[in-house]
PDB file of C-alpha atoms and ligand atoms in Angstrom:
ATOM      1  CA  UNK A   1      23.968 -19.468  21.021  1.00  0.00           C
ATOM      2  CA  UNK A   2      24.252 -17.901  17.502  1.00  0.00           C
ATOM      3  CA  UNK A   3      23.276 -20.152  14.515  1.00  0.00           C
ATOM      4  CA  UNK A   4      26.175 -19.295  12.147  1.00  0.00           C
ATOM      5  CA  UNK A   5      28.954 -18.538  14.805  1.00  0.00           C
ATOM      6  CA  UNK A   6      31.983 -21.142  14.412  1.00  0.00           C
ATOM      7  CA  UNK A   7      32.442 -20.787  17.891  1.00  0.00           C
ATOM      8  CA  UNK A   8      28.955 -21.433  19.036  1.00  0.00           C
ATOM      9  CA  UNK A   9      29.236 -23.999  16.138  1.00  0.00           C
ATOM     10  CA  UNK A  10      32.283 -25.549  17.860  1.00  0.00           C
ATOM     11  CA  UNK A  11      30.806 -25.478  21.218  1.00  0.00           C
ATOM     12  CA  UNK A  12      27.315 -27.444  19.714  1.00  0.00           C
ATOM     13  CA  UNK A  13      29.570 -30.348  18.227  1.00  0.00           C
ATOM     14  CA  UNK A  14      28.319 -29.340  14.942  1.00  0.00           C
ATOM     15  CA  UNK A  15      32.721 -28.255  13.982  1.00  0.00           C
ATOM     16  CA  UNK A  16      34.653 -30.784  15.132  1.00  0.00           C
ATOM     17  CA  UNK A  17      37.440 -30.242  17.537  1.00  0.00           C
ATOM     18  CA  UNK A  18      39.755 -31.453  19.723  1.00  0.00           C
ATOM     19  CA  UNK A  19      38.904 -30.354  23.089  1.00  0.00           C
ATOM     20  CA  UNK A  20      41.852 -29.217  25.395  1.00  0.00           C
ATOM     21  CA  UNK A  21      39.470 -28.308  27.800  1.00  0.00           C
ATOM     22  CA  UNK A  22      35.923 -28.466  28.500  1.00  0.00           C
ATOM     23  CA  UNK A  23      33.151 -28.029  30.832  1.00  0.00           C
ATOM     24  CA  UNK A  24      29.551 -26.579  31.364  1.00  0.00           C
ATOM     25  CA  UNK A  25      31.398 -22.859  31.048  1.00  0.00           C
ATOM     26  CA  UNK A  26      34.229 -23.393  28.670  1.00  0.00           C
ATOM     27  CA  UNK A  27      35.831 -24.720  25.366  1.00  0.00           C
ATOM     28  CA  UNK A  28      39.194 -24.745  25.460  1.00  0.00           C
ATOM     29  CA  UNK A  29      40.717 -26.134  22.081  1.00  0.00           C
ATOM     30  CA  UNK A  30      43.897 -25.703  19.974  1.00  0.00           C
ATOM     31  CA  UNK A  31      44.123 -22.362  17.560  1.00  0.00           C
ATOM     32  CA  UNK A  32      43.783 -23.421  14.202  1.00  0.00           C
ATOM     33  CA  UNK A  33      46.634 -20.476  13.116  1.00  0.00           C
ATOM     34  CA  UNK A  34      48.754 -20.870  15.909  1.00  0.00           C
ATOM     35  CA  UNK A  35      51.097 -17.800  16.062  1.00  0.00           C
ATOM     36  CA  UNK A  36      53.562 -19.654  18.591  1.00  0.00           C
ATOM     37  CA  UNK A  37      54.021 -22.648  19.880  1.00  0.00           C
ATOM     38  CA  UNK A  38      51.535 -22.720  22.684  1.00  0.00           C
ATOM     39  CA  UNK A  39      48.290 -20.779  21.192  1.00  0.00           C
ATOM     40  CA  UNK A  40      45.223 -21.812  23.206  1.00  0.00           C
ATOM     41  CA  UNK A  41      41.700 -20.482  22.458  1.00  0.00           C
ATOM     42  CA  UNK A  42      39.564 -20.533  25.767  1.00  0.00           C
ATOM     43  CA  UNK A  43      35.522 -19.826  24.802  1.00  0.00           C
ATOM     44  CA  UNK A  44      33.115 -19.233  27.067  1.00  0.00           C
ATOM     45  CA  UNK A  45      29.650 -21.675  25.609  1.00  0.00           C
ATOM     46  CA  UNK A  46      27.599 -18.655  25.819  1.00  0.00           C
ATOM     47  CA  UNK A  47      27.549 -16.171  22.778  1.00  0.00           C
ATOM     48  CA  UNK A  48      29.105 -12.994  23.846  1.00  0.00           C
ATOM     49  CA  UNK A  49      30.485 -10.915  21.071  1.00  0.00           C
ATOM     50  CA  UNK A  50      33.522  -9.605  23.070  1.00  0.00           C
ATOM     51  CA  UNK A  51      33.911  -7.916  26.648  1.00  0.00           C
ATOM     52  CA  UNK A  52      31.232  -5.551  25.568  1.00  0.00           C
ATOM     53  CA  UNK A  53      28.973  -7.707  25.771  1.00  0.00           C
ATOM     54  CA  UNK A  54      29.625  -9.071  29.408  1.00  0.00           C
ATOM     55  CA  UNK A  55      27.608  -8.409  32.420  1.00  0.00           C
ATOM     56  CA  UNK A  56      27.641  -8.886  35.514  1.00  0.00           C
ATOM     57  CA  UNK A  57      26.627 -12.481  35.733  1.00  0.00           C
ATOM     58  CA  UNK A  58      29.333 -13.178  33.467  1.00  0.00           C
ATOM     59  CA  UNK A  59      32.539 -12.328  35.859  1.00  0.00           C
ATOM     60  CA  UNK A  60      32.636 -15.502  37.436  1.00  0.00           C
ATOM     61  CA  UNK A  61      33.077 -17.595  33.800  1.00  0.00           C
ATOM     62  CA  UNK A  62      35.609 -14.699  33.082  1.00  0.00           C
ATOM     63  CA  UNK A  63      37.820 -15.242  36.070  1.00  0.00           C
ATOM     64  CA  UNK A  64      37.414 -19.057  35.319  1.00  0.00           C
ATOM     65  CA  UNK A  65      38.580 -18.389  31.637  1.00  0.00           C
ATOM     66  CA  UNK A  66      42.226 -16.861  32.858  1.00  0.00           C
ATOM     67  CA  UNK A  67      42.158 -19.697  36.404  1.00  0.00           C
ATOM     68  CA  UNK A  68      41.885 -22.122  32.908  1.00  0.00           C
ATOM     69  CA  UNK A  69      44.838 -20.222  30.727  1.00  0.00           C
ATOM     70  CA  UNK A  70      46.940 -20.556  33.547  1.00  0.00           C
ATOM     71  CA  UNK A  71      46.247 -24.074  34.447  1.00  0.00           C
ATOM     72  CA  UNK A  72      46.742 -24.987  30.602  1.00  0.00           C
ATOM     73  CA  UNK A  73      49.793 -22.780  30.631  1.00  0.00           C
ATOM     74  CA  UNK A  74      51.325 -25.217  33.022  1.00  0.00           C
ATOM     75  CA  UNK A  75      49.983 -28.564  31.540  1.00  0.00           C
ATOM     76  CA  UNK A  76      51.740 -27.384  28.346  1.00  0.00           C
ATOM     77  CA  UNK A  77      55.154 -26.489  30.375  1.00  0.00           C
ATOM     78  CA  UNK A  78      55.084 -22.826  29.632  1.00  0.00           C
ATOM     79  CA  UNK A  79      53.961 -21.664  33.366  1.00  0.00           C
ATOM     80  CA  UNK A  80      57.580 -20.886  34.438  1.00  0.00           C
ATOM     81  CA  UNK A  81      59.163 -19.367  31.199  1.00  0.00           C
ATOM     82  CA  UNK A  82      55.942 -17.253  30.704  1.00  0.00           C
ATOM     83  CA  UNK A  83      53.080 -16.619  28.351  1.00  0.00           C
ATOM     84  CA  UNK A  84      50.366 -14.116  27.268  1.00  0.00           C
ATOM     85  CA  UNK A  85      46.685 -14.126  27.464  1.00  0.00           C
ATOM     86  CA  UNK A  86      44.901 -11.985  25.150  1.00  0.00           C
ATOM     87  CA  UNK A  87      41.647 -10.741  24.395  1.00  0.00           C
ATOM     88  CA  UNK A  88      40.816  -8.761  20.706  1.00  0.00           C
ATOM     89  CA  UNK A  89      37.963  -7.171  21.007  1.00  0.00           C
ATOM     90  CA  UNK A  90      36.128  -5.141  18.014  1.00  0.00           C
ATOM     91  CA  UNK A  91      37.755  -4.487  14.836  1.00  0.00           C
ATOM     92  CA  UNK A  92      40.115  -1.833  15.985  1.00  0.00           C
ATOM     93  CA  UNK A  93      41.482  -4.240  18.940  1.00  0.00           C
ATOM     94  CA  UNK A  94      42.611  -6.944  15.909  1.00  0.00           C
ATOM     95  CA  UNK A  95      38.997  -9.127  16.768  1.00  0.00           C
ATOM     96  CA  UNK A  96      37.860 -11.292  13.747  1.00  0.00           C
ATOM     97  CA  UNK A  97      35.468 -13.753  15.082  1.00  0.00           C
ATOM     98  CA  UNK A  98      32.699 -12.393  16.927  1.00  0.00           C
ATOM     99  CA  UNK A  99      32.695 -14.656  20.021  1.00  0.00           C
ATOM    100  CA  UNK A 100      34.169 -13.631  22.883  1.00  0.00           C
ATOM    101  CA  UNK A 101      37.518 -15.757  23.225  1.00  0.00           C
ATOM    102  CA  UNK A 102      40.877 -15.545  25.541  1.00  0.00           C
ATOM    103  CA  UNK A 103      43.911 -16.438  23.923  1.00  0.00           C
ATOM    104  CA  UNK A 104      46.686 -18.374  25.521  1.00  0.00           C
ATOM    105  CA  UNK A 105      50.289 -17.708  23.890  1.00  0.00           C
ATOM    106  CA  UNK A 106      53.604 -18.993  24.566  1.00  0.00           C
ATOM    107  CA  UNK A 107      56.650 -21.255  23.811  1.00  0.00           C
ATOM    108  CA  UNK A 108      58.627 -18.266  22.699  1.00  0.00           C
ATOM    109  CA  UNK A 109      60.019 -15.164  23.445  1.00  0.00           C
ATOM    110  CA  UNK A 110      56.839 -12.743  22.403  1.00  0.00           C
ATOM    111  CA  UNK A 111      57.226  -9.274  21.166  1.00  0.00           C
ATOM    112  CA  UNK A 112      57.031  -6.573  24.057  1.00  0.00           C
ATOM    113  CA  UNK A 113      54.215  -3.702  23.911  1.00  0.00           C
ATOM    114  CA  UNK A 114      51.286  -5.631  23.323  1.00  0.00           C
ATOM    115  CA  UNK A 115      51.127  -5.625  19.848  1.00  0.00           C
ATOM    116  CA  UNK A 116      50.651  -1.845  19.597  1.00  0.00           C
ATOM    117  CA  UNK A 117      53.080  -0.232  17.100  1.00  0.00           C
ATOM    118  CA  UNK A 118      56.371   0.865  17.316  1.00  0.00           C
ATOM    119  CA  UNK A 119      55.887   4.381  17.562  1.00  0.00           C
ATOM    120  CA  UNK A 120      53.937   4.107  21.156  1.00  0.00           C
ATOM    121  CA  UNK A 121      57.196   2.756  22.875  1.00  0.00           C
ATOM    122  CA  UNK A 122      59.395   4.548  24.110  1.00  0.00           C
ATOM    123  CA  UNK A 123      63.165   4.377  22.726  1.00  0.00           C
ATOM    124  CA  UNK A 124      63.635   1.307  25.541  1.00  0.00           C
ATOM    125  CA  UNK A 125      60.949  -0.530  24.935  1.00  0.00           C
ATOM    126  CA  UNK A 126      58.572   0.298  27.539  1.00  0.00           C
ATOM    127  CA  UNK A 127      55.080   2.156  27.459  1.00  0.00           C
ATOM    128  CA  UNK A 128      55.550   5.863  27.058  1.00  0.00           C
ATOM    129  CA  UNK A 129      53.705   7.247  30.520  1.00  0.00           C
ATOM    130  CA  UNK A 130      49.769   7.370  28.939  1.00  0.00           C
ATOM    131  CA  UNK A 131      49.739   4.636  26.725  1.00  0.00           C
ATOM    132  CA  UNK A 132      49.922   1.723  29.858  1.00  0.00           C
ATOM    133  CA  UNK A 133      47.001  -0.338  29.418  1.00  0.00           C
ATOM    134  CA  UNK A 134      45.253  -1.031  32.745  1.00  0.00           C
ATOM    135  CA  UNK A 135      48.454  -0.493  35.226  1.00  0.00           C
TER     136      UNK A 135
HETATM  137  P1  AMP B 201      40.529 -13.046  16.954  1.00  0.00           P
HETATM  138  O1  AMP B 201      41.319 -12.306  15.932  1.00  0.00           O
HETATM  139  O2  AMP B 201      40.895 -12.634  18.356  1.00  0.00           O
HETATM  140  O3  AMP B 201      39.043 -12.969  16.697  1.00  0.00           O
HETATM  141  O4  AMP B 201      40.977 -14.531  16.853  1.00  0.00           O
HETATM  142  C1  AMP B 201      40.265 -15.541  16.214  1.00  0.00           C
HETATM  143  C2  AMP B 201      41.115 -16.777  16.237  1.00  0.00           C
HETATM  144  O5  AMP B 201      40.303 -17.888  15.977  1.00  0.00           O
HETATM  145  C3  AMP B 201      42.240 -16.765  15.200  1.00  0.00           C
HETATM  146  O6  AMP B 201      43.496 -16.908  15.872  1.00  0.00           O
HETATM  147  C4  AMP B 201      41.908 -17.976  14.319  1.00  0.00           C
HETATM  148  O7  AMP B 201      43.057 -18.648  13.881  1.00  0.00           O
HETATM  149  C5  AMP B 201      41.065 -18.827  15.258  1.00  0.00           C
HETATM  150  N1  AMP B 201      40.114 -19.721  14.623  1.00  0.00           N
HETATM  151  C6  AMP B 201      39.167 -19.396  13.710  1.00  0.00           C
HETATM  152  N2  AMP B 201      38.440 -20.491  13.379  1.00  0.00           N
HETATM  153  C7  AMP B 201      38.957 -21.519  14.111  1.00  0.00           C
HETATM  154  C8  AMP B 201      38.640 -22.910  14.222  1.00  0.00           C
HETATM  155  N3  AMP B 201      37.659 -23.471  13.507  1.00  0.00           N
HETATM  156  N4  AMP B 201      39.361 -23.662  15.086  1.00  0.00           N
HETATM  157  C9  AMP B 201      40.358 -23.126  15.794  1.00  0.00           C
HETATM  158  N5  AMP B 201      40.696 -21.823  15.745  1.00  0.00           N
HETATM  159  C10 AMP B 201      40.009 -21.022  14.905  1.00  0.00           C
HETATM  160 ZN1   ZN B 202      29.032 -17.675  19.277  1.00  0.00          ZN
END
C-alpha cells in the first residue's frame, strides 16, 4: 500500500466509494470520468504501479481481474453487444494514476484501433501488418 495513492486510498476506506465489486484481491468501482456508458475500474488491493511492476505471484489476481471484467460486463448487459478492457500503462500508454488498474468499457459502439492514431491504420480500418498489438 502507498500512503498518498487514491487507489490504495480507495481500497483502505479512507475515499469513499461505491463498490461494484470487492474481495480480498480486488476493487471494482464505478469510473469517476466515465468515457461510455459502462466504464468499470477493476484494482488489484496491492500497489503495483502498472504491468511493470507485476511478478510472478501476481498472474493469478491478473487473470481474476479480466474473469471479473467479464463477469461485470454481463451483470451490466454489455456481454453480448461487446466491450473493451484496457490497461494504460506509463505515460506514453495514456496512464495517469499510478496504480495498476483494468478498465472495463462499453454501452457503445467504441472507436476501432485501440486508441492509437489515425495514421497507424490502414485505409480500412485495420492494423497495418507490424503495428498488431499482441496477435
Ligand atoms: P488511467 O489514465 O488509466 O490512469 O486512468 C485513471 C482513471 O481513474 C481515469 O479514468 C479517472 O477518471 C479515474 N479516477 C481517478 N480518480 C478516481 C476516483 N476517485 N474514483 C473513480 N475513478 C477515478
Ligand atoms: Zn496504490
Amino acid at each position: 500500500m502507498s500512503d498518498e495513492c487514491i487507489f490504495c486510498k480507495i481500497a483502505r476506506k479512507e475515499v469513499p466509494t461505491e463498490p461494484v465489486y470487492e474481495d480480498h484481491d480486488l476493487l471494482a468501482f464505478d469510473d469517476i470520468h466515465p468515457v461510455a456508458p459502462v466504464h468499470v475500474l477493476i484494482v488489484p488491493k496491492e500497489h503495483m504501479v502498472n504491468l511493470n511492476d507485476a511478478g510472478k505471484n501476481d498472474v493469478p489476481v491478473l487473470g481474476k481481474a479480466l474473469r471479473l471484467a467479464a463477469k461485470i460486463a454481463d451483470e451490466r448487459g454489455i456481454a453480448e453487444s461487446g466491450y473493451r478492457v484496457v490497461v494504460n500503462n506509463g505515460e506514453q500508454g495514456g496512464q495517469v494514476v499510478p496504480h495498476l488498474h483494468f478498465h472495463l468499457v462499453g454501452g457503445r459502439p467504441l472507436t476501432p484501433g485501440l486508441g492509437l492514431r489515425r495514421e497507424d491504420l490502414s485505409p480500412g480500418g485495420s492494423f497495418l501488418t507490424g503495428c498488431r498489438i499482441g496477435v
